Short mmCIF file of C-alpha atoms in Angstrom, two decimals:
data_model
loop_
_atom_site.label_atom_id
_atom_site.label_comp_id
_atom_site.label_asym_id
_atom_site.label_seq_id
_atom_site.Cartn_x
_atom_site.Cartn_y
_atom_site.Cartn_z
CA UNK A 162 164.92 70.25 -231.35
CA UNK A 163 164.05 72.79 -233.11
CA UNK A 164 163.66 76.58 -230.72
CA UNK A 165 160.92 77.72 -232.36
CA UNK A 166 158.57 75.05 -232.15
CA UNK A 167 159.22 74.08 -228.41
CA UNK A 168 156.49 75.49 -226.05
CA UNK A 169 158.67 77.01 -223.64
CA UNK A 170 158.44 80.69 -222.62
CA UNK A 171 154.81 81.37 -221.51
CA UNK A 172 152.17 79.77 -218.97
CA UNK A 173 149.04 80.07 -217.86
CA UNK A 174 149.64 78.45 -214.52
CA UNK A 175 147.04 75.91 -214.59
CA UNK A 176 149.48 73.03 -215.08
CA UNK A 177 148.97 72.73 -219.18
CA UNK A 178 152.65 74.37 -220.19
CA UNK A 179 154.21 71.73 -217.75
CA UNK A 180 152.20 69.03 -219.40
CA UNK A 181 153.40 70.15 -222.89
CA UNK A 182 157.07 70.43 -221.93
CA UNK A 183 156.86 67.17 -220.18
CA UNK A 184 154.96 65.80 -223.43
CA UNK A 185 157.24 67.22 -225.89
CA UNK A 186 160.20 65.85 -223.71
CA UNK A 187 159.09 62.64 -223.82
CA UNK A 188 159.10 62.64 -227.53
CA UNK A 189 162.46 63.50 -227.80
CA UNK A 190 163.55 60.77 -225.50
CA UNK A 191 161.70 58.41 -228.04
CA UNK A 192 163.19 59.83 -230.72
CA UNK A 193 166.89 59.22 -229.56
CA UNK A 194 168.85 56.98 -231.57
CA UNK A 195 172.46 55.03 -230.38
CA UNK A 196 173.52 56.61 -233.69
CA UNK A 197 172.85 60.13 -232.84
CA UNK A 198 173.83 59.82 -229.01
CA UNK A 199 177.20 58.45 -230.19
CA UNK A 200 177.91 61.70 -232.46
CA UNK A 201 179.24 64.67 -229.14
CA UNK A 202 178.01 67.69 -231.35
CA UNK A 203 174.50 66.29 -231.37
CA UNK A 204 174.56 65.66 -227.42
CA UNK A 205 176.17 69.13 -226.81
CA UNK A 206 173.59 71.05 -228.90
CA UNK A 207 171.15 69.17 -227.41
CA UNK A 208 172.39 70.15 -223.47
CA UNK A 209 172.91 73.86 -224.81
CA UNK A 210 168.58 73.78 -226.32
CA UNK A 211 167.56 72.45 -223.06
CA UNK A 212 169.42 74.97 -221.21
CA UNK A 213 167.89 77.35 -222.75
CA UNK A 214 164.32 76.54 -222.49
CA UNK A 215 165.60 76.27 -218.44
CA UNK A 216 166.71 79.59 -218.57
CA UNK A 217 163.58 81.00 -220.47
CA UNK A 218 161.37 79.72 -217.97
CA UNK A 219 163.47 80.93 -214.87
CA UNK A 220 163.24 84.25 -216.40
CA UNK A 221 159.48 84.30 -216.99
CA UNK A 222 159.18 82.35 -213.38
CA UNK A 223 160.79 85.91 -212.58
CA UNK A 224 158.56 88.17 -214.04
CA UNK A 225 155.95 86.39 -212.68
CA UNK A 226 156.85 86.81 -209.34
CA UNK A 227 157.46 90.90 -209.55
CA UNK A 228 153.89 90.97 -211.09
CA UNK A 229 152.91 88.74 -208.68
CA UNK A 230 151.51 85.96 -210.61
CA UNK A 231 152.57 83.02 -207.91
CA UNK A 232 150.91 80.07 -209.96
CA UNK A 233 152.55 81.05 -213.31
CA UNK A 234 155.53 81.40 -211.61
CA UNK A 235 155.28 78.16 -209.87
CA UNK A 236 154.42 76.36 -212.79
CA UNK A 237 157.32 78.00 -214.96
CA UNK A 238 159.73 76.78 -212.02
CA UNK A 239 158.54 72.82 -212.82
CA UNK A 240 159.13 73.63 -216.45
CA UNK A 241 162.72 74.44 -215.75
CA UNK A 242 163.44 71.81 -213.36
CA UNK A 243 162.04 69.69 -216.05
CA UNK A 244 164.45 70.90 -218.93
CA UNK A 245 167.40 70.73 -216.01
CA UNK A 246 166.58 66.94 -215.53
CA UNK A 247 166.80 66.40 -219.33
CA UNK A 248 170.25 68.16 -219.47
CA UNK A 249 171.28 65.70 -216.40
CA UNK A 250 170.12 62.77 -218.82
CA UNK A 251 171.86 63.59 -221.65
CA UNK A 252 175.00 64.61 -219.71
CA UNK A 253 178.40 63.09 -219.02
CA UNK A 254 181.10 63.68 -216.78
CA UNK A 255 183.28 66.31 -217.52
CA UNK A 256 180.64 68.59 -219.71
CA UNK A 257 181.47 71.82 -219.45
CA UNK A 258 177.30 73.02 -220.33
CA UNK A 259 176.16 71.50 -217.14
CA UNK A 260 179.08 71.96 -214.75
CA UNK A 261 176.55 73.99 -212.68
CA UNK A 262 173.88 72.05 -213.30
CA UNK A 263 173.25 71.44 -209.19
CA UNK A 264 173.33 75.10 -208.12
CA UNK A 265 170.85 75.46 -211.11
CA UNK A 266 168.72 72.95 -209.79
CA UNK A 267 169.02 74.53 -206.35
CA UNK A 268 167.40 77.95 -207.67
CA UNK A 269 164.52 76.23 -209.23
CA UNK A 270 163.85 74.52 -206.59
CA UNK A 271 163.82 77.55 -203.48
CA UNK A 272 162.07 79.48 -206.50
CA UNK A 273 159.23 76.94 -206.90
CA UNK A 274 159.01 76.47 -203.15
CA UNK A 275 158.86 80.37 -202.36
CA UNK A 276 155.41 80.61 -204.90
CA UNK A 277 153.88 77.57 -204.02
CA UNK A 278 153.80 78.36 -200.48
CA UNK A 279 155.20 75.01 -200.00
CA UNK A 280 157.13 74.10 -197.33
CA UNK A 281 159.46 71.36 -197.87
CA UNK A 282 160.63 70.79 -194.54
CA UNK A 283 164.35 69.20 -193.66
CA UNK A 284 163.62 66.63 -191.78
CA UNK A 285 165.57 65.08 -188.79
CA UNK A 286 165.30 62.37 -186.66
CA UNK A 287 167.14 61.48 -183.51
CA UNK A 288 167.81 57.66 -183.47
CA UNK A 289 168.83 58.00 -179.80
CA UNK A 290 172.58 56.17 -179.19
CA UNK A 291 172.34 55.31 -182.78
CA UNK A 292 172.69 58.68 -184.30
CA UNK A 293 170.38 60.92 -186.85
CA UNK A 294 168.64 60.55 -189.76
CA UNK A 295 167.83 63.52 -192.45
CA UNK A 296 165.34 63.75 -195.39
CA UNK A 297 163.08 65.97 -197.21
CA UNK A 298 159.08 66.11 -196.68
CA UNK A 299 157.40 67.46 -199.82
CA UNK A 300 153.29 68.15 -198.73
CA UNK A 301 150.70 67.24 -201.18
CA UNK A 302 149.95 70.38 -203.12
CA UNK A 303 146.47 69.46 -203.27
CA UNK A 304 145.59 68.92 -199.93
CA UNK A 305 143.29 65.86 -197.89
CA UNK A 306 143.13 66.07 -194.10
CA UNK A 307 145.46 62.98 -194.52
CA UNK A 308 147.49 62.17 -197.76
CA UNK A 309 148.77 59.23 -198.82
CA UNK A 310 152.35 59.04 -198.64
CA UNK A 311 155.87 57.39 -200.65
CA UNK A 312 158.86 57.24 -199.05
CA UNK A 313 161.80 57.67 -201.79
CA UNK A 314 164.82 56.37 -201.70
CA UNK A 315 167.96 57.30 -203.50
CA UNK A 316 171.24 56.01 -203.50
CA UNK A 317 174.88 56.96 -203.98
CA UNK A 318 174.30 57.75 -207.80
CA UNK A 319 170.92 59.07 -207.55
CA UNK A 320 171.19 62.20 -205.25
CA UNK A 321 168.47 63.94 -202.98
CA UNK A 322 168.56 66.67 -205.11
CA UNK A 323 168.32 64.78 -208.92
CA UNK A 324 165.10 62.62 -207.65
CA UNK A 325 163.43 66.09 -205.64
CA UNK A 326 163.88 68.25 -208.49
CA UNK A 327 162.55 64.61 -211.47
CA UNK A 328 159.76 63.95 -209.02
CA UNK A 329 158.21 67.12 -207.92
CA UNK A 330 156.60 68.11 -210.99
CA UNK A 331 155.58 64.13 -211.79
CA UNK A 332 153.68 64.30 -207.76
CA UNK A 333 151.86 67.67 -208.55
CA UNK A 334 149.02 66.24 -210.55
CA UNK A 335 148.30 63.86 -207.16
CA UNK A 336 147.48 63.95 -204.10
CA UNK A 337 150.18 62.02 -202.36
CA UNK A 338 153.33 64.04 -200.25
CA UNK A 339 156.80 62.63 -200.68
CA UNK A 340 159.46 61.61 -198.05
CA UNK A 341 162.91 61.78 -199.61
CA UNK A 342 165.44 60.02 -197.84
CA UNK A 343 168.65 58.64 -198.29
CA UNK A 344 169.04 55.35 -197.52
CA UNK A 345 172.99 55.59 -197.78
CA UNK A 346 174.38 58.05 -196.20
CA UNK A 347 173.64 58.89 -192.63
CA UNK A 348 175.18 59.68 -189.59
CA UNK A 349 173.55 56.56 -187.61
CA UNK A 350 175.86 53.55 -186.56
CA UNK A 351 176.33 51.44 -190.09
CA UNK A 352 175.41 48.10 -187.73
CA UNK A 353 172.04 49.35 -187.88
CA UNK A 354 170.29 47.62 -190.99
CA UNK A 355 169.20 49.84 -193.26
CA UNK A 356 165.20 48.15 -193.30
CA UNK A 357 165.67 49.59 -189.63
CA UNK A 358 166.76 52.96 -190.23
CA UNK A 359 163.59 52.97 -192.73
CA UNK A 360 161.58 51.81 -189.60
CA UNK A 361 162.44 55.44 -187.84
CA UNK A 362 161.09 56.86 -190.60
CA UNK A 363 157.59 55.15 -190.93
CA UNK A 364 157.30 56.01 -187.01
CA UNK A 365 157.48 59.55 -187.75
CA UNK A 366 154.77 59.48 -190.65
CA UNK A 367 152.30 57.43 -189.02
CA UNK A 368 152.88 60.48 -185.94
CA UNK A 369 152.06 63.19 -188.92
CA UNK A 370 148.45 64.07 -188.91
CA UNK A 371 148.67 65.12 -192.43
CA UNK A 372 149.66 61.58 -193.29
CA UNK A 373 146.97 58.46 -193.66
CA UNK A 374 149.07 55.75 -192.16
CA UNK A 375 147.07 53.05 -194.08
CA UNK A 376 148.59 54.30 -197.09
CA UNK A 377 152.17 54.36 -196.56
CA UNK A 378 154.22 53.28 -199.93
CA UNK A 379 157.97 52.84 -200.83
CA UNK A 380 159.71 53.77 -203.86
CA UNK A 381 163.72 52.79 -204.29
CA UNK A 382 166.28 53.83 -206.87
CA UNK A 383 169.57 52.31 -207.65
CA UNK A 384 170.39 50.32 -203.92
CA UNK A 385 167.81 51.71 -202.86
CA UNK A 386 165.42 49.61 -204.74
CA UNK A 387 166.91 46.86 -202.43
CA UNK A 388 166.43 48.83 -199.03
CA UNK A 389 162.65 49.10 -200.25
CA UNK A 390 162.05 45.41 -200.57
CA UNK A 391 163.75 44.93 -197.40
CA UNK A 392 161.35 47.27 -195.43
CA UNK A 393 158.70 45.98 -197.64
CA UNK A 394 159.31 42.45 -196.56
CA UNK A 395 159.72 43.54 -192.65
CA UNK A 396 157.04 45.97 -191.83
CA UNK A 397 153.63 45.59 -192.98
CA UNK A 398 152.75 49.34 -192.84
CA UNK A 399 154.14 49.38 -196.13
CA UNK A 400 150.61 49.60 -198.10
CA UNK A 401 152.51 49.25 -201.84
CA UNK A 402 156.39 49.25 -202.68
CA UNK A 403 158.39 50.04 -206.57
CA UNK A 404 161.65 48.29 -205.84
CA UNK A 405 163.57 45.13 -206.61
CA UNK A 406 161.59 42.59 -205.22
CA UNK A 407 164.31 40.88 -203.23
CA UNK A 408 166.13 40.36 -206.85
CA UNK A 409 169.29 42.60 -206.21
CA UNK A 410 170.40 41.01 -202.87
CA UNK A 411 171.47 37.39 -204.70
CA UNK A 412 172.63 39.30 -207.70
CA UNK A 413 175.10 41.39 -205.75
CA UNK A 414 176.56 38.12 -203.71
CA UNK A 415 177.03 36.26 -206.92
CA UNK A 416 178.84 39.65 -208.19
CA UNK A 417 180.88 39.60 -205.11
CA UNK A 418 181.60 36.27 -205.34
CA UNK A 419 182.56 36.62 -208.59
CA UNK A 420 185.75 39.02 -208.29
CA UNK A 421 186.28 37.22 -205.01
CA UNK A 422 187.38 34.32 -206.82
CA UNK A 423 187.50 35.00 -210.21
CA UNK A 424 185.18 32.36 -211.52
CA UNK A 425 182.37 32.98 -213.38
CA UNK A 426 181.38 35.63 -216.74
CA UNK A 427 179.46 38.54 -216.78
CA UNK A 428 175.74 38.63 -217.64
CA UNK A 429 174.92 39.44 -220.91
CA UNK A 430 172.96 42.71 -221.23
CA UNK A 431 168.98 42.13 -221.20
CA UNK A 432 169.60 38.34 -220.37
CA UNK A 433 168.44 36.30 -217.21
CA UNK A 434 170.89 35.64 -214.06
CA UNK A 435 169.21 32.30 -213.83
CA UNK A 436 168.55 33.25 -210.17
CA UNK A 437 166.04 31.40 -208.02
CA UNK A 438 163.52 33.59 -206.62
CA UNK A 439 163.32 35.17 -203.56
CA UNK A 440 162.55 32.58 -200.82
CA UNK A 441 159.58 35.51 -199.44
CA UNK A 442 157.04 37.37 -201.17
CA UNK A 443 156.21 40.82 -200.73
CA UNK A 444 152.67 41.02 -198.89
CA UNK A 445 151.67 44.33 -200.34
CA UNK A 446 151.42 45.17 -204.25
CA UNK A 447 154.78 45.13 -206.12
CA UNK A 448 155.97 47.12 -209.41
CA UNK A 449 159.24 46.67 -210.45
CA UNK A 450 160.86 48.43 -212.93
CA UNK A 451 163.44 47.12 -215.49
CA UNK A 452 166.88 48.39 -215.76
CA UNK A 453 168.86 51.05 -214.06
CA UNK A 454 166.40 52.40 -211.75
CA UNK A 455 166.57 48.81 -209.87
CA UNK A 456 169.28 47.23 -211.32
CA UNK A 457 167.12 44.09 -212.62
CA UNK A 458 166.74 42.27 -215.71
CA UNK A 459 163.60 41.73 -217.75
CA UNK A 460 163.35 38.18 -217.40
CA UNK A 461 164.26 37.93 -213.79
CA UNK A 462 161.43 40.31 -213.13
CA UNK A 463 158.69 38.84 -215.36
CA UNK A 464 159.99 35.03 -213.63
CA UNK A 465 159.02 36.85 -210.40
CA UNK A 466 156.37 38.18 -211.76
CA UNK A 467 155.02 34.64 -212.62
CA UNK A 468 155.85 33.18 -209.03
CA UNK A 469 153.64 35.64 -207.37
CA UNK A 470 150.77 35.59 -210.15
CA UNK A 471 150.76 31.57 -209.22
CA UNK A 472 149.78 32.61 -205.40
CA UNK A 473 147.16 35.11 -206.94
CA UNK A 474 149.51 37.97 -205.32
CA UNK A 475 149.56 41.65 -206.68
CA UNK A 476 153.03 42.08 -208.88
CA UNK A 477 153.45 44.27 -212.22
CA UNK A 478 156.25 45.38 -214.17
CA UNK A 479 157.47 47.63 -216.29
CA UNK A 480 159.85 47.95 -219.11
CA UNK A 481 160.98 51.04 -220.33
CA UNK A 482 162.41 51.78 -223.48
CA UNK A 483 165.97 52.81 -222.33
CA UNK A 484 168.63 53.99 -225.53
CA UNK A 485 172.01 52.49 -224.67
CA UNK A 486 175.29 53.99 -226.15
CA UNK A 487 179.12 53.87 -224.95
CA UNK A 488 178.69 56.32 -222.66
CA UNK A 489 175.70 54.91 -220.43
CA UNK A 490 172.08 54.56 -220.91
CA UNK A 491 169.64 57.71 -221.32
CA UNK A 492 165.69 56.98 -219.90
CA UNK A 493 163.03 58.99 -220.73
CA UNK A 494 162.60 59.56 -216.84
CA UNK A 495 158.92 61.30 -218.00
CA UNK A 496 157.28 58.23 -218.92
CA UNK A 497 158.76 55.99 -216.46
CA UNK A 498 157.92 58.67 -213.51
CA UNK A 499 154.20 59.37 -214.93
CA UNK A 500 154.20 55.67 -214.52
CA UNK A 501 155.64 54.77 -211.21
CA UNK A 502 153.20 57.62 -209.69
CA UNK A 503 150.03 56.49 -211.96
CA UNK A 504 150.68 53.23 -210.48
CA UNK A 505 151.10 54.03 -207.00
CA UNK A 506 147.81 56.16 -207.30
CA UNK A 507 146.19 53.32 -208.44
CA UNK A 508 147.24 51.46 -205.12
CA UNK A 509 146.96 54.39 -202.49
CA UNK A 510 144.29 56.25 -204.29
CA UNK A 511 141.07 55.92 -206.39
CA UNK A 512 142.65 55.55 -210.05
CA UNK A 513 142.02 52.98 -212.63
CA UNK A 514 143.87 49.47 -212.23
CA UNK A 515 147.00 49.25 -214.77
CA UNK A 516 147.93 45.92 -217.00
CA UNK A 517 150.35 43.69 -214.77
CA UNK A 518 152.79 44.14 -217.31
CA UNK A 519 153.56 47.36 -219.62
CA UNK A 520 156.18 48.41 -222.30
CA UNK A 521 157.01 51.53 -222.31
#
């Protein structure tokens, strides 16, 4: 990555630097190698570049805001969440470069939504006896008397905060508002399933004016990918869902089962479980998308994929093209994001119709 070359210290505010930066990220996720992941100088001078072209675009976000240029400046804030979200990708545990990687997130974020005249509202919701519930609404930027509407979910190793700051500047190009929620951690009573908790929620957007009810999706991350189907399955408000399918839920009992008695060997990476599929089929359109983000293999997702294709029912997939080293595996979160909300358009809104299956 070479300084120089990188388009990172000036915009225009029409939206082209953040497609460049977004573009020119995405090439350097393809370009990754095992090889060059494994070697800790590489990794560390990459996390100190990206930094950098944070920091350059929180300074001209700056500037832009004392000569009050409030779309540059909101633009140059998506840049530098952007870069953050990189450094979070290529970072481990215990890297000194991004121990303050959240609090850096946090300016970007109250910096973008001071410009953009933005309100993204905290969000809570009395469940009565049962307790509360607390999220994140994110308006469509480009505003319809009623927006369509995905309800994200994260997990305990995806935080509110990582998927707001990776999604926001993936949305803006849309026309859809986001409903962050965590579909962990919450103060109501853990007997309460967590489809139902997700029930609360859909109440309160169909009650939003600025929401079109008919177009209500689901997106799920990590466990939450499994919370999605779940809702998916039980409520049919849900106009679209990116989850699991119902694939995690048997995989994590035969897991369990596993260390409960010992018997059995781990899966080999990228091969089938050999599970049977889920017993009920999502009735709105399905994507699911391979590896970490759902915890699901490739083959177990295209078998799905075949069952519901069968019964002439809406499923696609994607694969990305995830580098593994010993460390973890790094995504290029740009393509798989531009995908998940190209997708979703194509469900809620008026975009083109995508192949059923797609490499990335």
């Amino acid at each position: 990555m070479e300084g120089d070359h990188w388009p990172h210290g000036s915009c225009d505010g029409a939206g082209q630097s953040l497609a460049r930066l977004r573009d020119r990220a995405s090439q350097f996720f393809e370009g990754l190698s095992v090889a060059e992941l494994a070697r800790e100088t590489h990794r560390h001078l990459w996390i100190s570049d990206w930094l950098r072209v944070s920091d350059d675009y929180r300074t001209l976000a700056e500037s832009a805001h004392q000569n009050r240029s409030a779309w540059v400046a909101r633009e140059a804030w998506l840049c530098s969440l952007t870069a953050l979200e990189v450094v979070r990708s290529l970072s481990c545990p215990g890297d000194v470069e991004s121990a303050g990687l959240a609090d850096e997130v946090g300016i970007s974020l109250r910096g973008f939504e001071a410009e953009a005249g933005l309100a993204i509202e905290r969000v809570k919701i009395d469940c009565f006896d049962q307790g509360a519930l607390a999220g994140f609404f994110l308006p469509a930027l480009r505003r319809e008397a009623s927006a369509p509407t995905v309800i994200c979910l994260s997990d305990e190793d995806i935080t509110l905060g990582s998927m707001m700051s990776r999604l926001l500047p993936a949305s803006l190009c849309g026309t859809m508002s986001l409903l962050l929620v965590d579909a962990g951690n919450s103060t109501v009573h853990r007997s309460f399933k967590p489809e139902h908790r997700l029930q609360y929620w859909l109440d309160y957007l169909e009650a939003r004016p600025d929401v079109d009810a008919r177009r209500i999706a689901i997106y799920g991350e990590g466990e939450g990918a499994c919370h999605a189907s779940r809702l998916a399955l039980s409520d049919r408000r849900i106009a679209a869902a990116v989850c699991d399918g119902g694939l995690l839920t048997p995989v994590m009992r035969r897991a369990s089962l596993r260390w409960m008695t010992g018997v059995g060997q781990a899966i080999p990476d990228g091969a089938s479980t050999g599970l049977l599929p889920p017993s009920r089929r999502l009735p709105c359109p399905l994507l699911m998308v391979v590896g970490s983000r759902s915890m699901i293999w490739e083959q177990d997702a295209l078998d799905l994929q075949a069952g519901y294709r069968q019964t002439g029912a809406d499923c696609s997939v994607v694969v990305p093209n995830n580098v593994r080293h010993p460390l973890g595996e790094v995504e290029n979160f740009i393509a798989v994001d531009d995908f998940v909300f190209e997708w979703l358009d194509s469900k809620l809104g008026s975009a083109r119709q995508l192949d059923p299956v797609t490499y990335l």
